[in-house]
JSON list of C-alpha atoms in Angstrom, two decimals:
[
{"chain": "A", "resi": 27, "resn": "MET", "atom": "CA", "xyz": [-46.96, -118.91, 71.08]},
{"chain": "A", "resi": 28, "resn": "THR", "atom": "CA", "xyz": [-43.41, -119.03, 71.84]},
{"chain": "A", "resi": 29, "resn": "ARG", "atom": "CA", "xyz": [-41.75, -116.23, 73.91]},
{"chain": "A", "resi": 30, "resn": "VAL", "atom": "CA", "xyz": [-38.24, -117.11, 74.70]},
{"chain": "A", "resi": 31, "resn": "VAL", "atom": "CA", "xyz": [-35.01, -115.30, 76.01]},
{"chain": "A", "resi": 32, "resn": "LEU", "atom": "CA", "xyz": [-31.83, -117.00, 75.24]},
{"chain": "A", "resi": 33, "resn": "VAL", "atom": "CA", "xyz": [-28.85, -116.50, 77.64]},
{"chain": "A", "resi": 34, "resn": "GLY", "atom": "CA", "xyz": [-25.27, -117.64, 77.57]},
{"chain": "A", "resi": 35, "resn": "PRO", "atom": "CA", "xyz": [-21.80, -116.26, 77.75]},
{"chain": "A", "resi": 36, "resn": "PRO", "atom": "CA", "xyz": [-20.00, -114.87, 74.78]},
{"chain": "A", "resi": 37, "resn": "GLY", "atom": "CA", "xyz": [-19.23, -117.52, 72.36]},
{"chain": "A", "resi": 38, "resn": "ALA", "atom": "CA", "xyz": [-21.84, -120.00, 73.59]},
{"chain": "A", "resi": 39, "resn": "GLY", "atom": "CA", "xyz": [-23.93, -119.68, 70.13]},
{"chain": "A", "resi": 40, "resn": "LYS", "atom": "CA", "xyz": [-26.89, -117.58, 71.24]},
{"chain": "A", "resi": 41, "resn": "GLY", "atom": "CA", "xyz": [-27.00, -115.74, 67.84]},
{"chain": "A", "resi": 42, "resn": "THR", "atom": "CA", "xyz": [-26.45, -118.99, 65.86]},
{"chain": "A", "resi": 43, "resn": "GLN", "atom": "CA", "xyz": [-29.08, -120.87, 67.87]},
{"chain": "A", "resi": 44, "resn": "ALA", "atom": "CA", "xyz": [-31.54, -117.98, 67.67]},
{"chain": "A", "resi": 45, "resn": "ALA", "atom": "CA", "xyz": [-31.31, -117.77, 63.80]},
{"chain": "A", "resi": 46, "resn": "ALA", "atom": "CA", "xyz": [-31.74, -121.60, 63.45]},
{"chain": "A", "resi": 47, "resn": "LEU", "atom": "CA", "xyz": [-34.59, -121.72, 66.03]},
{"chain": "A", "resi": 48, "resn": "SER", "atom": "CA", "xyz": [-36.34, -118.73, 64.45]},
{"chain": "A", "resi": 49, "resn": "LYS", "atom": "CA", "xyz": [-36.72, -120.63, 61.31]},
{"chain": "A", "resi": 50, "resn": "ARG", "atom": "CA", "xyz": [-37.88, -123.78, 62.91]},
{"chain": "A", "resi": 51, "resn": "LEU", "atom": "CA", "xyz": [-40.32, -122.17, 65.13]},
{"chain": "A", "resi": 52, "resn": "GLY", "atom": "CA", "xyz": [-41.47, -119.38, 62.59]},
{"chain": "A", "resi": 53, "resn": "ILE", "atom": "CA", "xyz": [-40.98, -116.55, 65.06]},
{"chain": "A", "resi": 54, "resn": "PRO", "atom": "CA", "xyz": [-38.57, -113.66, 64.76]},
{"chain": "A", "resi": 55, "resn": "HIS", "atom": "CA", "xyz": [-35.03, -113.61, 66.12]},
{"chain": "A", "resi": 56, "resn": "ILE", "atom": "CA", "xyz": [-34.72, -110.33, 68.09]},
{"chain": "A", "resi": 57, "resn": "SER", "atom": "CA", "xyz": [-31.05, -109.33, 68.81]},
{"chain": "A", "resi": 58, "resn": "THR", "atom": "CA", "xyz": [-30.12, -106.16, 70.56]},
{"chain": "A", "resi": 59, "resn": "GLY", "atom": "CA", "xyz": [-27.04, -105.93, 68.29]},
{"chain": "A", "resi": 60, "resn": "ASP", "atom": "CA", "xyz": [-29.24, -105.92, 65.19]},
{"chain": "A", "resi": 61, "resn": "LEU", "atom": "CA", "xyz": [-31.70, -103.30, 66.79]},
{"chain": "A", "resi": 62, "resn": "PHE", "atom": "CA", "xyz": [-28.72, -101.14, 67.46]},
{"chain": "A", "resi": 63, "resn": "ARG", "atom": "CA", "xyz": [-27.39, -101.39, 63.91]},
{"chain": "A", "resi": 64, "resn": "LYS", "atom": "CA", "xyz": [-30.87, -100.90, 62.32]},
{"chain": "A", "resi": 65, "resn": "HIS", "atom": "CA", "xyz": [-31.58, -97.79, 64.49]},
{"chain": "A", "resi": 66, "resn": "VAL", "atom": "CA", "xyz": [-28.08, -96.27, 63.94]},
{"chain": "A", "resi": 67, "resn": "GLY", "atom": "CA", "xyz": [-28.31, -97.10, 60.15]},
{"chain": "A", "resi": 68, "resn": "ASP", "atom": "CA", "xyz": [-31.70, -95.51, 59.83]},
{"chain": "A", "resi": 69, "resn": "GLU", "atom": "CA", "xyz": [-30.51, -92.66, 61.76]},
{"chain": "A", "resi": 70, "resn": "THR", "atom": "CA", "xyz": [-33.62, -92.79, 64.22]},
{"chain": "A", "resi": 71, "resn": "SER", "atom": "CA", "xyz": [-33.43, -90.68, 67.46]},
{"chain": "A", "resi": 72, "resn": "LEU", "atom": "CA", "xyz": [-32.92, -93.71, 69.29]},
{"chain": "A", "resi": 73, "resn": "GLY", "atom": "CA", "xyz": [-30.05, -94.72, 66.86]},
{"chain": "A", "resi": 74, "resn": "ARG", "atom": "CA", "xyz": [-28.42, -91.41, 67.17]},
{"chain": "A", "resi": 75, "resn": "GLU", "atom": "CA", "xyz": [-28.40, -91.73, 70.91]},
{"chain": "A", "resi": 76, "resn": "ALA", "atom": "CA", "xyz": [-27.23, -95.21, 70.93]},
{"chain": "A", "resi": 77, "resn": "LYS", "atom": "CA", "xyz": [-24.42, -94.22, 68.50]},
{"chain": "A", "resi": 78, "resn": "ARG", "atom": "CA", "xyz": [-23.03, -91.65, 70.93]},
{"chain": "A", "resi": 79, "resn": "TYR", "atom": "CA", "xyz": [-22.34, -94.42, 73.38]},
{"chain": "A", "resi": 80, "resn": "LEU", "atom": "CA", "xyz": [-21.28, -97.09, 70.91]},
{"chain": "A", "resi": 81, "resn": "ASP", "atom": "CA", "xyz": [-18.80, -94.80, 69.33]},
{"chain": "A", "resi": 82, "resn": "SER", "atom": "CA", "xyz": [-17.17, -94.25, 72.75]},
{"chain": "A", "resi": 83, "resn": "GLY", "atom": "CA", "xyz": [-17.17, -97.89, 73.54]},
{"chain": "A", "resi": 84, "resn": "GLU", "atom": "CA", "xyz": [-19.80, -97.55, 76.34]},
{"chain": "A", "resi": 85, "resn": "LEU", "atom": "CA", "xyz": [-22.92, -99.67, 76.94]},
{"chain": "A", "resi": 86, "resn": "VAL", "atom": "CA", "xyz": [-26.04, -98.33, 75.56]},
{"chain": "A", "resi": 87, "resn": "PRO", "atom": "CA", "xyz": [-28.12, -97.07, 78.45]},
{"chain": "A", "resi": 88, "resn": "ASP", "atom": "CA", "xyz": [-30.93, -99.33, 79.50]},
{"chain": "A", "resi": 89, "resn": "ALA", "atom": "CA", "xyz": [-33.62, -96.73, 78.64]},
{"chain": "A", "resi": 90, "resn": "VAL", "atom": "CA", "xyz": [-32.51, -96.56, 75.26]},
{"chain": "A", "resi": 91, "resn": "THR", "atom": "CA", "xyz": [-32.16, -100.30, 74.75]},
{"chain": "A", "resi": 92, "resn": "ASN", "atom": "CA", "xyz": [-35.58, -100.80, 76.38]},
{"chain": "A", "resi": 93, "resn": "GLU", "atom": "CA", "xyz": [-37.33, -98.44, 74.09]},
{"chain": "A", "resi": 94, "resn": "MET", "atom": "CA", "xyz": [-35.83, -100.19, 71.01]},
{"chain": "A", "resi": 95, "resn": "VAL", "atom": "CA", "xyz": [-37.05, -103.56, 72.37]},
{"chain": "A", "resi": 96, "resn": "ARG", "atom": "CA", "xyz": [-40.50, -102.11, 73.15]},
{"chain": "A", "resi": 97, "resn": "GLU", "atom": "CA", "xyz": [-40.87, -100.92, 69.58]},
{"chain": "A", "resi": 98, "resn": "ARG", "atom": "CA", "xyz": [-39.67, -104.25, 67.97]},
{"chain": "A", "resi": 99, "resn": "LEU", "atom": "CA", "xyz": [-42.06, -106.28, 70.28]},
{"chain": "A", "resi": 100, "resn": "GLY", "atom": "CA", "xyz": [-44.84, -104.10, 69.09]},
{"chain": "A", "resi": 101, "resn": "GLU", "atom": "CA", "xyz": [-44.29, -105.09, 65.35]},
{"chain": "A", "resi": 102, "resn": "PRO", "atom": "CA", "xyz": [-46.87, -107.59, 63.94]},
{"chain": "A", "resi": 103, "resn": "ASP", "atom": "CA", "xyz": [-44.45, -110.47, 63.48]},
{"chain": "A", "resi": 104, "resn": "ALA", "atom": "CA", "xyz": [-43.58, -110.56, 67.10]},
{"chain": "A", "resi": 105, "resn": "LYS", "atom": "CA", "xyz": [-47.24, -110.99, 68.23]},
{"chain": "A", "resi": 106, "resn": "SER", "atom": "CA", "xyz": [-47.14, -114.68, 67.86]},
{"chain": "A", "resi": 107, "resn": "GLY", "atom": "CA", "xyz": [-43.77, -115.14, 69.74]},
{"chain": "A", "resi": 108, "resn": "PHE", "atom": "CA", "xyz": [-40.15, -114.19, 69.41]},
{"chain": "A", "resi": 109, "resn": "LEU", "atom": "CA", "xyz": [-36.56, -115.26, 70.51]},
{"chain": "A", "resi": 110, "resn": "LEU", "atom": "CA", "xyz": [-34.75, -112.54, 72.48]},
{"chain": "A", "resi": 111, "resn": "ASP", "atom": "CA", "xyz": [-30.85, -112.67, 72.03]},
{"chain": "A", "resi": 112, "resn": "GLY", "atom": "CA", "xyz": [-28.99, -110.07, 74.27]},
{"chain": "A", "resi": 113, "resn": "PHE", "atom": "CA", "xyz": [-31.95, -108.80, 76.17]},
{"chain": "A", "resi": 114, "resn": "PRO", "atom": "CA", "xyz": [-32.43, -108.61, 79.14]},
{"chain": "A", "resi": 115, "resn": "ARG", "atom": "CA", "xyz": [-28.87, -108.22, 80.37]},
{"chain": "A", "resi": 116, "resn": "ASN", "atom": "CA", "xyz": [-29.74, -107.49, 83.91]},
{"chain": "A", "resi": 117, "resn": "THR", "atom": "CA", "xyz": [-32.63, -107.63, 86.31]},
{"chain": "A", "resi": 118, "resn": "LYS", "atom": "CA", "xyz": [-33.75, -104.14, 85.59]},
{"chain": "A", "resi": 119, "resn": "GLN", "atom": "CA", "xyz": [-34.19, -104.83, 82.00]},
{"chain": "A", "resi": 120, "resn": "ALA", "atom": "CA", "xyz": [-35.97, -108.14, 82.93]},
{"chain": "A", "resi": 121, "resn": "ASP", "atom": "CA", "xyz": [-38.54, -106.06, 84.88]},
{"chain": "A", "resi": 122, "resn": "VAL", "atom": "CA", "xyz": [-38.93, -103.85, 81.93]},
{"chain": "A", "resi": 123, "resn": "LEU", "atom": "CA", "xyz": [-39.68, -106.90, 79.63]},
{"chain": "A", "resi": 124, "resn": "ALA", "atom": "CA", "xyz": [-42.08, -108.29, 82.18]},
{"chain": "A", "resi": 125, "resn": "GLU", "atom": "CA", "xyz": [-43.91, -104.91, 82.21]},
{"chain": "A", "resi": 126, "resn": "LEU", "atom": "CA", "xyz": [-43.98, -104.89, 78.29]},
{"chain": "A", "resi": 127, "resn": "LEU", "atom": "CA", "xyz": [-45.36, -108.41, 78.01]},
{"chain": "A", "resi": 128, "resn": "ASP", "atom": "CA", "xyz": [-47.92, -107.91, 81.02]},
{"chain": "A", "resi": 129, "resn": "GLU", "atom": "CA", "xyz": [-49.45, -104.98, 79.13]},
{"chain": "A", "resi": 130, "resn": "ASN", "atom": "CA", "xyz": [-50.85, -107.35, 76.68]},
{"chain": "A", "resi": 131, "resn": "GLY", "atom": "CA", "xyz": [-51.42, -110.11, 79.03]},
{"chain": "A", "resi": 132, "resn": "ASP", "atom": "CA", "xyz": [-48.46, -112.05, 77.94]},
{"chain": "A", "resi": 133, "resn": "ALA", "atom": "CA", "xyz": [-45.41, -113.61, 79.82]},
{"chain": "A", "resi": 134, "resn": "LEU", "atom": "CA", "xyz": [-42.30, -115.39, 78.85]},
{"chain": "A", "resi": 135, "resn": "ASP", "atom": "CA", "xyz": [-42.55, -119.07, 78.12]},
{"chain": "A", "resi": 136, "resn": "ALA", "atom": "CA", "xyz": [-38.88, -119.95, 78.94]},
{"chain": "A", "resi": 137, "resn": "VAL", "atom": "CA", "xyz": [-35.43, -118.58, 79.33]},
{"chain": "A", "resi": 138, "resn": "ILE", "atom": "CA", "xyz": [-32.94, -120.99, 77.78]},
{"chain": "A", "resi": 139, "resn": "GLU", "atom": "CA", "xyz": [-29.38, -120.91, 79.15]},
{"chain": "A", "resi": 140, "resn": "LEU", "atom": "CA", "xyz": [-26.76, -122.34, 76.70]},
{"chain": "A", "resi": 141, "resn": "LYS", "atom": "CA", "xyz": [-24.16, -123.85, 79.01]},
{"chain": "A", "resi": 142, "resn": "VAL", "atom": "CA", "xyz": [-20.67, -124.25, 77.52]},
{"chain": "A", "resi": 143, "resn": "PRO", "atom": "CA", "xyz": [-17.31, -124.87, 79.57]},
{"chain": "A", "resi": 144, "resn": "GLU", "atom": "CA", "xyz": [-15.22, -121.72, 79.57]},
{"chain": "A", "resi": 145, "resn": "ASP", "atom": "CA", "xyz": [-12.25, -123.58, 77.99]},
{"chain": "A", "resi": 146, "resn": "VAL", "atom": "CA", "xyz": [-14.50, -124.54, 75.04]},
{"chain": "A", "resi": 147, "resn": "LEU", "atom": "CA", "xyz": [-15.91, -120.82, 74.87]},
{"chain": "A", "resi": 148, "resn": "VAL", "atom": "CA", "xyz": [-12.24, -119.48, 74.89]},
{"chain": "A", "resi": 149, "resn": "GLU", "atom": "CA", "xyz": [-11.20, -122.11, 72.03]},
{"chain": "A", "resi": 150, "resn": "ARG", "atom": "CA", "xyz": [-14.36, -121.10, 69.94]},
{"chain": "A", "resi": 151, "resn": "MET", "atom": "CA", "xyz": [-13.63, -117.38, 70.32]},
{"chain": "A", "resi": 152, "resn": "LEU", "atom": "CA", "xyz": [-9.83, -117.68, 69.50]},
{"chain": "A", "resi": 153, "resn": "GLY", "atom": "CA", "xyz": [-10.86, -119.70, 66.42]},
{"chain": "A", "resi": 154, "resn": "ARG", "atom": "CA", "xyz": [-12.87, -116.61, 65.02]},
{"chain": "A", "resi": 155, "resn": "GLY", "atom": "CA", "xyz": [-9.52, -114.95, 64.45]},
{"chain": "A", "resi": 156, "resn": "ARG", "atom": "CA", "xyz": [-10.59, -111.42, 65.56]},
{"chain": "A", "resi": 157, "resn": "THR", "atom": "CA", "xyz": [-7.78, -109.27, 66.58]},
{"chain": "A", "resi": 158, "resn": "ASP", "atom": "CA", "xyz": [-9.44, -108.09, 69.75]},
{"chain": "A", "resi": 159, "resn": "ASP", "atom": "CA", "xyz": [-10.16, -111.71, 70.88]},
{"chain": "A", "resi": 160, "resn": "THR", "atom": "CA", "xyz": [-7.08, -112.39, 73.04]},
{"chain": "A", "resi": 161, "resn": "GLU", "atom": "CA", "xyz": [-7.47, -115.08, 75.50]},
{"chain": "A", "resi": 162, "resn": "GLU", "atom": "CA", "xyz": [-7.07, -112.53, 78.23]},
{"chain": "A", "resi": 163, "resn": "VAL", "atom": "CA", "xyz": [-9.89, -110.41, 76.85]},
{"chain": "A", "resi": 164, "resn": "ILE", "atom": "CA", "xyz": [-12.21, -113.45, 76.20]},
{"chain": "A", "resi": 165, "resn": "ARG", "atom": "CA", "xyz": [-11.72, -114.66, 79.73]},
{"chain": "A", "resi": 166, "resn": "ARG", "atom": "CA", "xyz": [-12.41, -111.20, 81.23]},
{"chain": "A", "resi": 167, "resn": "ARG", "atom": "CA", "xyz": [-15.67, -111.20, 79.15]},
{"chain": "A", "resi": 168, "resn": "GLN", "atom": "CA", "xyz": [-16.66, -114.54, 80.69]},
{"chain": "A", "resi": 169, "resn": "GLN", "atom": "CA", "xyz": [-16.02, -113.11, 84.32]},
{"chain": "A", "resi": 170, "resn": "VAL", "atom": "CA", "xyz": [-18.23, -110.02, 83.41]},
{"chain": "A", "resi": 171, "resn": "TYR", "atom": "CA", "xyz": [-20.96, -112.16, 81.94]},
{"chain": "A", "resi": 172, "resn": "ARG", "atom": "CA", "xyz": [-20.93, -114.45, 85.13]},
{"chain": "A", "resi": 173, "resn": "SER", "atom": "CA", "xyz": [-21.18, -111.41, 87.36]},
{"chain": "A", "resi": 174, "resn": "GLU", "atom": "CA", "xyz": [-23.83, -109.72, 85.51]},
{"chain": "A", "resi": 175, "resn": "THR", "atom": "CA", "xyz": [-25.87, -112.72, 84.50]},
{"chain": "A", "resi": 176, "resn": "ALA", "atom": "CA", "xyz": [-25.95, -114.71, 87.69]},
{"chain": "A", "resi": 177, "resn": "PRO", "atom": "CA", "xyz": [-28.62, -112.42, 89.19]},
{"chain": "A", "resi": 178, "resn": "LEU", "atom": "CA", "xyz": [-30.65, -112.81, 85.88]},
{"chain": "A", "resi": 179, "resn": "LEU", "atom": "CA", "xyz": [-30.52, -116.59, 86.15]},
{"chain": "A", "resi": 180, "resn": "GLU", "atom": "CA", "xyz": [-31.82, -116.30, 89.70]},
{"chain": "A", "resi": 181, "resn": "TYR", "atom": "CA", "xyz": [-34.53, -113.95, 88.51]},
{"chain": "A", "resi": 182, "resn": "TYR", "atom": "CA", "xyz": [-35.83, -116.20, 85.93]},
{"chain": "A", "resi": 183, "resn": "SER", "atom": "CA", "xyz": [-35.24, -119.57, 87.94]},
{"chain": "A", "resi": 184, "resn": "ASP", "atom": "CA", "xyz": [-38.87, -120.65, 87.64]},
{"chain": "A", "resi": 185, "resn": "ILE", "atom": "CA", "xyz": [-38.77, -120.68, 83.91]},
{"chain": "A", "resi": 186, "resn": "LEU", "atom": "CA", "xyz": [-35.02, -121.35, 83.38]},
{"chain": "A", "resi": 187, "resn": "VAL", "atom": "CA", "xyz": [-34.02, -124.37, 81.27]},
{"chain": "A", "resi": 188, "resn": "THR", "atom": "CA", "xyz": [-30.33, -125.07, 81.04]},
{"chain": "A", "resi": 189, "resn": "VAL", "atom": "CA", "xyz": [-29.27, -126.67, 77.65]},
{"chain": "A", "resi": 190, "resn": "ASP", "atom": "CA", "xyz": [-25.88, -128.17, 76.86]},
{"chain": "A", "resi": 191, "resn": "GLY", "atom": "CA", "xyz": [-24.46, -125.76, 74.38]},
{"chain": "A", "resi": 192, "resn": "VAL", "atom": "CA", "xyz": [-21.65, -128.08, 73.04]},
{"chain": "A", "resi": 193, "resn": "GLY", "atom": "CA", "xyz": [-22.16, -129.83, 69.63]},
{"chain": "A", "resi": 194, "resn": "ASP", "atom": "CA", "xyz": [-23.05, -128.98, 66.13]},
{"chain": "A", "resi": 195, "resn": "ILE", "atom": "CA", "xyz": [-25.92, -126.46, 65.36]},
{"chain": "A", "resi": 196, "resn": "ASP", "atom": "CA", "xyz": [-28.51, -129.09, 64.87]},
{"chain": "A", "resi": 197, "resn": "GLU", "atom": "CA", "xyz": [-27.65, -131.00, 68.03]},
{"chain": "A", "resi": 198, "resn": "VAL", "atom": "CA", "xyz": [-27.87, -128.06, 70.14]},
{"chain": "A", "resi": 199, "resn": "SER", "atom": "CA", "xyz": [-31.19, -126.85, 68.37]},
{"chain": "A", "resi": 200, "resn": "SER", "atom": "CA", "xyz": [-32.74, -130.29, 68.95]},
{"chain": "A", "resi": 201, "resn": "ARG", "atom": "CA", "xyz": [-31.86, -130.05, 72.62]},
{"chain": "A", "resi": 202, "resn": "VAL", "atom": "CA", "xyz": [-33.47, -126.53, 72.83]},
{"chain": "A", "resi": 203, "resn": "LEU", "atom": "CA", "xyz": [-36.60, -127.66, 70.97]},
{"chain": "A", "resi": 204, "resn": "ASP", "atom": "CA", "xyz": [-36.92, -130.81, 73.33]},
{"chain": "A", "resi": 205, "resn": "ALA", "atom": "CA", "xyz": [-36.52, -128.39, 76.31]},
{"chain": "A", "resi": 206, "resn": "LEU", "atom": "CA", "xyz": [-39.36, -126.22, 74.84]},
{"chain": "A", "resi": 207, "resn": "GLY", "atom": "CA", "xyz": [-41.49, -129.28, 74.11]},
{"chain": "A", "resi": 208, "resn": "LYS", "atom": "CA", "xyz": [-41.47, -128.13, 70.54]},
{"chain": "A", "resi": 209, "resn": "ARG", "atom": "CA", "xyz": [-39.77, -130.97, 68.71]},
{"chain": "A", "resi": 210, "resn": "SER", "atom": "CA", "xyz": [-41.45, -132.15, 65.56]}
]
């Protein structure tokens, strides 16, 4: 079983790595962004509630996000492990995740931090060509990430593994698999 949380600043490649690692490990990649889109698209009650916040540019409240993650982790494919991307975002969500896993006698195996220098992140994100990705906005997102995530890294210090996130997809995936002891 492999239960892993991927953390890293915007542009670090969490989604890309989660998708690649999901295939290699045979476990689902669970992204809060994907959960939001699915619930909103399916017009579930959680989706309608999330949409109100998303439409106004606000963060979806923890209670809504937590419930979406609870439901998703309860699905059969997540029983043998998962890669979480975008959750938990803060220590309160980390407490909820610990409670969810503990209900089944489970725990996280590792928290993988993808470490990428800020200048590389800025270059990557500017290269995406999105109109809202100005250097000023990108650097502000990096500051927000650092201030919100620093407590989370401390929270998980006993299972935190920092991996160099610079390189091509396969290089970084290999580093993560090595860190997890899952290299085949």
